[in-house]
mmCIF file of C-alpha atoms in Angstrom:
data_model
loop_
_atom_site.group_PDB
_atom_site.id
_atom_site.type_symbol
_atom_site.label_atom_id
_atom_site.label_comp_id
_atom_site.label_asym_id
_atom_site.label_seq_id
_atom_site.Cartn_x
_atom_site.Cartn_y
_atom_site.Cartn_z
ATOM 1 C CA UNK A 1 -12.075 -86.617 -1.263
ATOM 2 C CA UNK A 2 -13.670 -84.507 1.526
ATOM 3 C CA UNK A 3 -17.234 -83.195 0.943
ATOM 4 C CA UNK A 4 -17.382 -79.104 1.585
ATOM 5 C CA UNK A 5 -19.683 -78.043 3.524
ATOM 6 C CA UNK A 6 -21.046 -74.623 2.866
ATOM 7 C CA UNK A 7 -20.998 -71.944 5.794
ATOM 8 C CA UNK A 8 -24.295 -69.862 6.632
ATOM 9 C CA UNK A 9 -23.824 -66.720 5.892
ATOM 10 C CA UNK A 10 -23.846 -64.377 9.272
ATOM 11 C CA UNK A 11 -26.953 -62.983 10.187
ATOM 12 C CA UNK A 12 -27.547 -59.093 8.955
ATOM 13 C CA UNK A 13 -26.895 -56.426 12.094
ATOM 14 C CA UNK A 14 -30.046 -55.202 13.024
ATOM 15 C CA UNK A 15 -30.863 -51.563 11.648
ATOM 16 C CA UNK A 16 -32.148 -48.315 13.496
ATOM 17 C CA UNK A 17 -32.516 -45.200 11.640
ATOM 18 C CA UNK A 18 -30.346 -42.585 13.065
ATOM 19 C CA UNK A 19 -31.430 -39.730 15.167
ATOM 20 C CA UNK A 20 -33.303 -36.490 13.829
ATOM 21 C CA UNK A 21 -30.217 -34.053 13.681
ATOM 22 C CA UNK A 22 -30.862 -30.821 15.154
ATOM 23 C CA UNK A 23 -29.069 -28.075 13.018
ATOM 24 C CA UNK A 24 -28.655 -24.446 14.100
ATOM 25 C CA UNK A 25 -27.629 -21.684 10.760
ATOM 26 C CA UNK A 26 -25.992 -18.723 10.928
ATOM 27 C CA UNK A 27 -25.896 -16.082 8.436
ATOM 28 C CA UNK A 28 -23.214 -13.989 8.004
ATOM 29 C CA UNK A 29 -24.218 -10.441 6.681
ATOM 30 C CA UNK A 30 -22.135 -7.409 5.905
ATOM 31 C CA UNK A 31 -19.045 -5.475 3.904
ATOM 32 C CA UNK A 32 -15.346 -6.487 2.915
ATOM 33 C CA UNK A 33 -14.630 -6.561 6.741
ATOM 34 C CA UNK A 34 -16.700 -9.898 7.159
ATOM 35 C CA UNK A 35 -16.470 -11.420 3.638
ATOM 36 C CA UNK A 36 -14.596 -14.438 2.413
ATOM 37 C CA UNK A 37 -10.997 -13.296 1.775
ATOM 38 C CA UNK A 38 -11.324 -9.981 3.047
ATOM 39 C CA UNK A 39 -12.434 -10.320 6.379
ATOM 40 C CA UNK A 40 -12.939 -12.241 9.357
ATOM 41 C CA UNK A 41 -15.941 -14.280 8.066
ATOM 42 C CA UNK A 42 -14.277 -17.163 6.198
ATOM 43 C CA UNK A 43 -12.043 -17.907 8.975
ATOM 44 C CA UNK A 44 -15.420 -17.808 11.391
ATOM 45 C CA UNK A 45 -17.066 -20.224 9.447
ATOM 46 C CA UNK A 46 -13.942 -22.467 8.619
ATOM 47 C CA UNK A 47 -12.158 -22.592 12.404
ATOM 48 C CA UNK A 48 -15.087 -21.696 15.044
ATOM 49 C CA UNK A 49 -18.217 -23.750 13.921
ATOM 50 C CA UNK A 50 -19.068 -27.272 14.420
ATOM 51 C CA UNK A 51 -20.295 -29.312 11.705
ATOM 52 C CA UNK A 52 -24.089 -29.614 13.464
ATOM 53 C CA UNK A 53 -24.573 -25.521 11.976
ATOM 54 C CA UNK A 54 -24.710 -24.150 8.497
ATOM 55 C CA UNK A 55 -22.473 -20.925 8.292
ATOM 56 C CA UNK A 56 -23.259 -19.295 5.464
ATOM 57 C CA UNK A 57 -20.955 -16.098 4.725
ATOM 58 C CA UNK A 58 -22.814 -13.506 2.501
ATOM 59 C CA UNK A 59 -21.327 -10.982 3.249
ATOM 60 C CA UNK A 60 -19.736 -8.559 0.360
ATOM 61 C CA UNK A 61 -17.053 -6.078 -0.513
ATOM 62 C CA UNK A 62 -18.026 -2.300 -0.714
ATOM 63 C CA UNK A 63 -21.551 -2.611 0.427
ATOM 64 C CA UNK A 64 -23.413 -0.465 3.198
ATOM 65 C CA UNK A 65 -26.694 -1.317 4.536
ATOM 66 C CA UNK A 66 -28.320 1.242 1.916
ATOM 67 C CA UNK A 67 -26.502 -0.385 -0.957
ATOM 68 C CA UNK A 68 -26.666 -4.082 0.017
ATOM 69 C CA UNK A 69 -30.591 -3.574 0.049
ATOM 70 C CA UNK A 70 -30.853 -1.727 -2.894
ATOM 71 C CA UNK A 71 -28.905 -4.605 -5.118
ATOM 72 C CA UNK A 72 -30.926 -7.487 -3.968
ATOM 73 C CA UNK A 73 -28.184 -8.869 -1.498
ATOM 74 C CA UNK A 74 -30.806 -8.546 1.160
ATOM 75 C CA UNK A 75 -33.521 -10.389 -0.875
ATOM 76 C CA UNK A 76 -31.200 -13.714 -1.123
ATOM 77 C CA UNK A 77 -31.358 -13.315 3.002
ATOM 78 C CA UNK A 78 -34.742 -13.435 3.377
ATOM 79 C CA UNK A 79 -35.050 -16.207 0.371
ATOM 80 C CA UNK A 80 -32.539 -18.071 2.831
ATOM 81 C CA UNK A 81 -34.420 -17.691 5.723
ATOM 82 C CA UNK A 82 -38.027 -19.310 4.172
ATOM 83 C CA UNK A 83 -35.579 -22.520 3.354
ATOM 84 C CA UNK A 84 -36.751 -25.144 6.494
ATOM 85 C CA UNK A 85 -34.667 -27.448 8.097
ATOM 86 C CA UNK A 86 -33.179 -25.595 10.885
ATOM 87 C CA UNK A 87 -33.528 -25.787 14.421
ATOM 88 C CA UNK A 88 -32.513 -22.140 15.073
ATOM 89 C CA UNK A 89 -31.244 -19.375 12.866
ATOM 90 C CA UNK A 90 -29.193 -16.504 13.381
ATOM 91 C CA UNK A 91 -27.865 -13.341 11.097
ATOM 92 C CA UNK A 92 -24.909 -11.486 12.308
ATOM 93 C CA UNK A 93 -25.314 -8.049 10.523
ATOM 94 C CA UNK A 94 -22.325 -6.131 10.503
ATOM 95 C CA UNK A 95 -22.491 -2.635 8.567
ATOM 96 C CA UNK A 96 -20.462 0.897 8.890
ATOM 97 C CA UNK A 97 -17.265 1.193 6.914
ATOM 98 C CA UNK A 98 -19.046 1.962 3.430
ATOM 99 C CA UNK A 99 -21.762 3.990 4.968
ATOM 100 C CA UNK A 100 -19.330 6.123 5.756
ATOM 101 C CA UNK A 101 -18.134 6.083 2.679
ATOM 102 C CA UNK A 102 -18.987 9.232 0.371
ATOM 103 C CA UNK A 103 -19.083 7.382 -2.950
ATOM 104 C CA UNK A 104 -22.655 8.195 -4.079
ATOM 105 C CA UNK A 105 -24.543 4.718 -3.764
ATOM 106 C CA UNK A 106 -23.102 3.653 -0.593
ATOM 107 C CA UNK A 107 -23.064 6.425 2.063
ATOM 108 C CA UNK A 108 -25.939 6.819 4.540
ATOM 109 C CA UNK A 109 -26.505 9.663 7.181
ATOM 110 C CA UNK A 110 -25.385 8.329 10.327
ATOM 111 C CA UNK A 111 -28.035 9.873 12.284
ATOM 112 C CA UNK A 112 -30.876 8.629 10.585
ATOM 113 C CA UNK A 113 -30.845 6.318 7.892
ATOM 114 C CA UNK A 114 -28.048 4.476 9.441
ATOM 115 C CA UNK A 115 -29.961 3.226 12.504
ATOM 116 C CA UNK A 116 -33.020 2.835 10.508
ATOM 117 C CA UNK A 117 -31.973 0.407 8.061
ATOM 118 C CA UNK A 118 -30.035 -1.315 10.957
ATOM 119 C CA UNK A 119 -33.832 -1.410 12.554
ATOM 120 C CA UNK A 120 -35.501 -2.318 9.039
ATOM 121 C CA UNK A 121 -33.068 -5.752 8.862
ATOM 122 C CA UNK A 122 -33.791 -6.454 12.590
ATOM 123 C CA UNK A 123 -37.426 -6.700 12.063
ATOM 124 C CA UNK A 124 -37.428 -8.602 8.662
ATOM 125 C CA UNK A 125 -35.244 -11.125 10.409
ATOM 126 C CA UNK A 126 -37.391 -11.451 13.336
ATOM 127 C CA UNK A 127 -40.450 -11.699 11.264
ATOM 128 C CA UNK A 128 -38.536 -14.408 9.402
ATOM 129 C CA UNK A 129 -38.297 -16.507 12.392
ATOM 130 C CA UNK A 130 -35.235 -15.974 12.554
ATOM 131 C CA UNK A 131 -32.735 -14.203 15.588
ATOM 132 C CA UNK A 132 -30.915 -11.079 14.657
ATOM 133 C CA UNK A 133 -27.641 -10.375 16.566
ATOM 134 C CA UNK A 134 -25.877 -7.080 15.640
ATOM 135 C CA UNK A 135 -22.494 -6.415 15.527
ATOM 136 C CA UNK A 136 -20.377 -3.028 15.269
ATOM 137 C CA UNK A 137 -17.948 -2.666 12.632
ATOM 138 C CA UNK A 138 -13.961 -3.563 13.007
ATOM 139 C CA UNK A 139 -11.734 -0.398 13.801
ATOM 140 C CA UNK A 140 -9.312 0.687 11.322
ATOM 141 C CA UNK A 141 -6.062 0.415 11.917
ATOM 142 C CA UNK A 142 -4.913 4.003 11.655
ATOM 143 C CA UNK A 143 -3.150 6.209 14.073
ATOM 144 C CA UNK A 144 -2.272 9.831 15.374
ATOM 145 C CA UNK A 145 0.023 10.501 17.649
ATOM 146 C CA UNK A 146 1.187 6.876 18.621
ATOM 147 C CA UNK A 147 -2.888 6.306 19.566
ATOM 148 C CA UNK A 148 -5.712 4.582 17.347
ATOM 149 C CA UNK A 149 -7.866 7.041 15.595
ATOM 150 C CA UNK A 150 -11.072 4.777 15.957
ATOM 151 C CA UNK A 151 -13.251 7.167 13.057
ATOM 152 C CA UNK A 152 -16.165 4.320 12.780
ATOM 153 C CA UNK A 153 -16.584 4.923 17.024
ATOM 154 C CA UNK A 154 -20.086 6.918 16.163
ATOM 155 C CA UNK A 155 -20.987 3.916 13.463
ATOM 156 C CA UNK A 156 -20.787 1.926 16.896
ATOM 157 C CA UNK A 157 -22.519 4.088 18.673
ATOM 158 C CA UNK A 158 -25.504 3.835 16.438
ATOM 159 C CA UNK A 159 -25.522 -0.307 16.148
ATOM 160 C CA UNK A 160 -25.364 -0.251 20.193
ATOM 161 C CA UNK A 161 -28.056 2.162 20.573
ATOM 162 C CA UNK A 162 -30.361 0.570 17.959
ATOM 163 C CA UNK A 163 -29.584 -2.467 19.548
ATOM 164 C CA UNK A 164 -30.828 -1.596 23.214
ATOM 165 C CA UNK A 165 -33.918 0.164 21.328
ATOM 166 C CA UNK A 166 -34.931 -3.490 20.095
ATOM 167 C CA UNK A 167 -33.117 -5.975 22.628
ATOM 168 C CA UNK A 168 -31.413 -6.860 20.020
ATOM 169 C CA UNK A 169 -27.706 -9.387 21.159
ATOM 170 C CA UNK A 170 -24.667 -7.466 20.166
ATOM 171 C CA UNK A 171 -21.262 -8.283 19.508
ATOM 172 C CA UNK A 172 -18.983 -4.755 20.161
ATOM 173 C CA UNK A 173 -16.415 -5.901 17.567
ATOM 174 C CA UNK A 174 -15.587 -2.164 17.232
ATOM 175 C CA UNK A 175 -14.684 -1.974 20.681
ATOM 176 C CA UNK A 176 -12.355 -5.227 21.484
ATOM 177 C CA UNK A 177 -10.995 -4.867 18.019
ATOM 178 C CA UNK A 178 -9.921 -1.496 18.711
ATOM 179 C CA UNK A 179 -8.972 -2.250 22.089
ATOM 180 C CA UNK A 180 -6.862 -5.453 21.211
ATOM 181 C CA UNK A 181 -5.189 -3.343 17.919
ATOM 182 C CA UNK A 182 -3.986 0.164 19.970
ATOM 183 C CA UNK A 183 -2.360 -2.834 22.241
ATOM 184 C CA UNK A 184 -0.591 -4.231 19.459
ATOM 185 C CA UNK A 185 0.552 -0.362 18.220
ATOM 186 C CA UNK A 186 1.037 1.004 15.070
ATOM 187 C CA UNK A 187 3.687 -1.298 13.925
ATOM 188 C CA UNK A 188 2.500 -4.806 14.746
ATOM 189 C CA UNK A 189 -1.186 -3.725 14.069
ATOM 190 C CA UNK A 190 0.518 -4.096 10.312
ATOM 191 C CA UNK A 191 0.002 -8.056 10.785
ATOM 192 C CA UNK A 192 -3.171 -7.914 10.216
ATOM 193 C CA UNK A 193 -3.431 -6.520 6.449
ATOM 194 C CA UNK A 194 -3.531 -8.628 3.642
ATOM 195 C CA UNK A 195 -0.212 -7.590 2.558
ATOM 196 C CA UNK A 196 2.992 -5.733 3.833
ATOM 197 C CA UNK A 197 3.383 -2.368 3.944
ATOM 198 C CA UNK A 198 5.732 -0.132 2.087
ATOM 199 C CA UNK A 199 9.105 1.417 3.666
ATOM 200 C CA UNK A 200 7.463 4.592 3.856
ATOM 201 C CA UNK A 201 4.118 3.129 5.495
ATOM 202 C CA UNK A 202 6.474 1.165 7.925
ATOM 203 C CA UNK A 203 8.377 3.988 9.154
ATOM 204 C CA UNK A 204 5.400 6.278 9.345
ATOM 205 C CA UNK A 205 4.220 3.946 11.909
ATOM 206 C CA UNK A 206 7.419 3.882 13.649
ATOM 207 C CA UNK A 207 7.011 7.420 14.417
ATOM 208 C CA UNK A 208 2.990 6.422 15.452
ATOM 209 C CA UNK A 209 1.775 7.687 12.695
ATOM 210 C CA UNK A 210 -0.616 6.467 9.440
ATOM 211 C CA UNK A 211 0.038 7.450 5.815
ATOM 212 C CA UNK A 212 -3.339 8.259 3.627
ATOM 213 C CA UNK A 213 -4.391 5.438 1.562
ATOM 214 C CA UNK A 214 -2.639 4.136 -1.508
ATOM 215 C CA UNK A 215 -4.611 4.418 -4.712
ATOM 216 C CA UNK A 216 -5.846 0.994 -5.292
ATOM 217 C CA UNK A 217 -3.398 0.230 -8.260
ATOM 218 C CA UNK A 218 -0.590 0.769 -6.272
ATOM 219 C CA UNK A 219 -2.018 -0.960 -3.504
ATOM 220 C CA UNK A 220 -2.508 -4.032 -4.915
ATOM 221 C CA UNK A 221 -0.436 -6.981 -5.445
ATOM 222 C CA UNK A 222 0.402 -8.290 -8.899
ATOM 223 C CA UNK A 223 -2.425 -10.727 -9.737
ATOM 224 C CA UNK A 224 -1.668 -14.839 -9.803
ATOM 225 C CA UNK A 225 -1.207 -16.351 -13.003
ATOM 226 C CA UNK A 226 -4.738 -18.502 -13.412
ATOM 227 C CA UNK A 227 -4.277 -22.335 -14.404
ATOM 228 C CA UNK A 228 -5.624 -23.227 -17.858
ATOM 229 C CA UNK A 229 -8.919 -24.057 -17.412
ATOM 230 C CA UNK A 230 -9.017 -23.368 -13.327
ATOM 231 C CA UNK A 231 -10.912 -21.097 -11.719
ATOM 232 C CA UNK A 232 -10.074 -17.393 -12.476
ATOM 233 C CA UNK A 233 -11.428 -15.175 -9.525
ATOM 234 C CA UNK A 234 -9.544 -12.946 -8.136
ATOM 235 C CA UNK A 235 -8.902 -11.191 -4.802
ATOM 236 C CA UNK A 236 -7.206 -7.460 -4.786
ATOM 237 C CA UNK A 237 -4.656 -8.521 -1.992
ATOM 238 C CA UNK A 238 -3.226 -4.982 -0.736
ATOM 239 C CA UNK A 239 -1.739 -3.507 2.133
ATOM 240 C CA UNK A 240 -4.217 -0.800 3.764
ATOM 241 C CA UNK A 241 -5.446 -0.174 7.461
ATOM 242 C CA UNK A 242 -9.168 -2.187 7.342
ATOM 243 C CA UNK A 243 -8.675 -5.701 5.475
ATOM 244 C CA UNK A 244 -7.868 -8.712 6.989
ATOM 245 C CA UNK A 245 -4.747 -11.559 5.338
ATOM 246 C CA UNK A 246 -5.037 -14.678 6.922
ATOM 247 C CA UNK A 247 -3.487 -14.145 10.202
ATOM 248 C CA UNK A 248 -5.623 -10.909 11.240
ATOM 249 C CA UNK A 249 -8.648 -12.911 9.855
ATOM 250 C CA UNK A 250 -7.800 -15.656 12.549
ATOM 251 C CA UNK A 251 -7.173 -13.490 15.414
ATOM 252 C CA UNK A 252 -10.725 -11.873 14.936
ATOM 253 C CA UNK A 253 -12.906 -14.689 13.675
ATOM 254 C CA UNK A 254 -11.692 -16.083 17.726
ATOM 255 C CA UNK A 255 -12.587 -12.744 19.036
ATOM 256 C CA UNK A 256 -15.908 -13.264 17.217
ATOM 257 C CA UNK A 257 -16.620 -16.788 18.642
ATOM 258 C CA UNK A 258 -15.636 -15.441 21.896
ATOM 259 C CA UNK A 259 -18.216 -12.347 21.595
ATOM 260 C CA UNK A 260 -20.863 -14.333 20.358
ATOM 261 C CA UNK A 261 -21.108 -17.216 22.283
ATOM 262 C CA UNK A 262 -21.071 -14.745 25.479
ATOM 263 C CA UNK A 263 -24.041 -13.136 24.343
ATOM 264 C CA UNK A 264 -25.792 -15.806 22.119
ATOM 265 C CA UNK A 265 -26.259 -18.640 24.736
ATOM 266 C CA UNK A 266 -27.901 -20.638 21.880
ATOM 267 C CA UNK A 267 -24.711 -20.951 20.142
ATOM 268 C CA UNK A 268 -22.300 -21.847 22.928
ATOM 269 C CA UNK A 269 -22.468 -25.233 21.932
ATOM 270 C CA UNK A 270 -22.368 -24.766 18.742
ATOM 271 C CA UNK A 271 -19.064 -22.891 18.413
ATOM 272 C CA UNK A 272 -15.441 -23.828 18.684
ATOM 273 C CA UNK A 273 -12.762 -22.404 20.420
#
């Protein structure tokens, strides 16, 4: 009977520890037009950023940059900012459609307080350590006369102006959105909601036209059943002329990566296309 001979085991691989990681944030900050589900922000952080930076999307529905102060949004920005880690950091700030707004907690005036709290959250960032890049809001969708009404154009004016005040990078969403949606007309520019539009909507912008706003009960779509014991959020999906669905989310979350690598050379690298 043949005697076994036991095998050495193979020698261990030899160990390194693996390379310091360098990490780059961004901080998404803003209204319904950049948050998740709403806006172009979840499809930013989903489709356009490598895994090597945090994108953090706080961003929130019916704020202005009076209001998002005033409930503490701002405070859980600057508690993010003190948290270490990162190489670099950078907050996109995107304000304008509820400071326009005349419901009583949001509004601003768009001469003054406007561009000063645009100037207050430049300055806290900065002192944070942190880069501030500022971007002006996404046009509505609405038309007269077969041409875009762009009604947040003096918002823009305002970010750009505060901007070359403090040297401050800025992304003119406001502009190439508006530019790329009077391209795609009155009809098309439909795509983009997060729902479809009524008959009467539809053939109002057949004739280049936009109907006034839909009370919000009408305007929304019947909620989905929740699972037993899922989760049990839920998102107002409606058809109106500023929200993004999923496809107009897409098209400007790559209009965003496009904008803010070309004037954020830090992030080139850091986004995809």
């Amino acid at each position: 009977m043949g005697v076994m001979l036991a095998q050495a085991a193979p020698a261990a691989p030899s160990r390194a520890d693996a390379p310091p990681i360098i990490a780059d944030r961004i901080i998404l900050v803003g209204d319904s037009t950049v948050a998740p589900s709403s806006g172009w922000g979840g499809a930013f952080c989903a489709n356009h950023v490598k895994s090597s930076v945090a994108c953090l999307n706080l961003a929130r529905g019916g704020r202005s940059t009076r209001s998002y102060r005033a409930e503490g949004s701002w405070d859980i920005v600057l508690s993010e900012l003190r948290v270490k880690g990162y190489c670099s950091t950078y907050v996109l700030i995107q304000f304008g459609h509820n400071d326009q707004s005349r419901i009583a907690e949001r509004w601003t005036d768009l001469a003054t307080e406007f561009p000063a709290n645009l100037r207050r959250f430049v300055s806290e960032v900065r002192a944070a350590g942190a880069t501030p890049v500022l971007v002006t809001p996404l046009a509505r969708r609405a038309f007269k006369g077969g041409r875009l009404d762009n009604n947040l154009a003096p918002w823009a004016a305002a970010a750009r102006q505060v901007a070359r005040e403090m040297n401050v990078p800025l992304v003119d969403l406001n502009t190439d959105s508006a530019v790329m949606i009077e391209k795609m007309g009155p009809v098309k520019a439909m795509t983009l909601a997060m729902a479809p539009p009524l008959s009467a909507e539809l053939a109002a912008a057949k004739s280049g036209a936009t109907l006034p706003p839909r009370p919000t009960a009408e305007a929304r779509l019947p909620d989905v059943p929740a699972t037993p014991g899922g989760p049990r959020g839920q998102i107002a999906r409606k058809f109106d002329y500023t929200h993004l669905g999923d496809g107009g989310a897409r098209l400007i979350a790559a209009m965003m990566a496009n904008d803010v690598a070309a004037v954020v050379p830090g992030l080139r690298d850091g986004l995809l296309r």
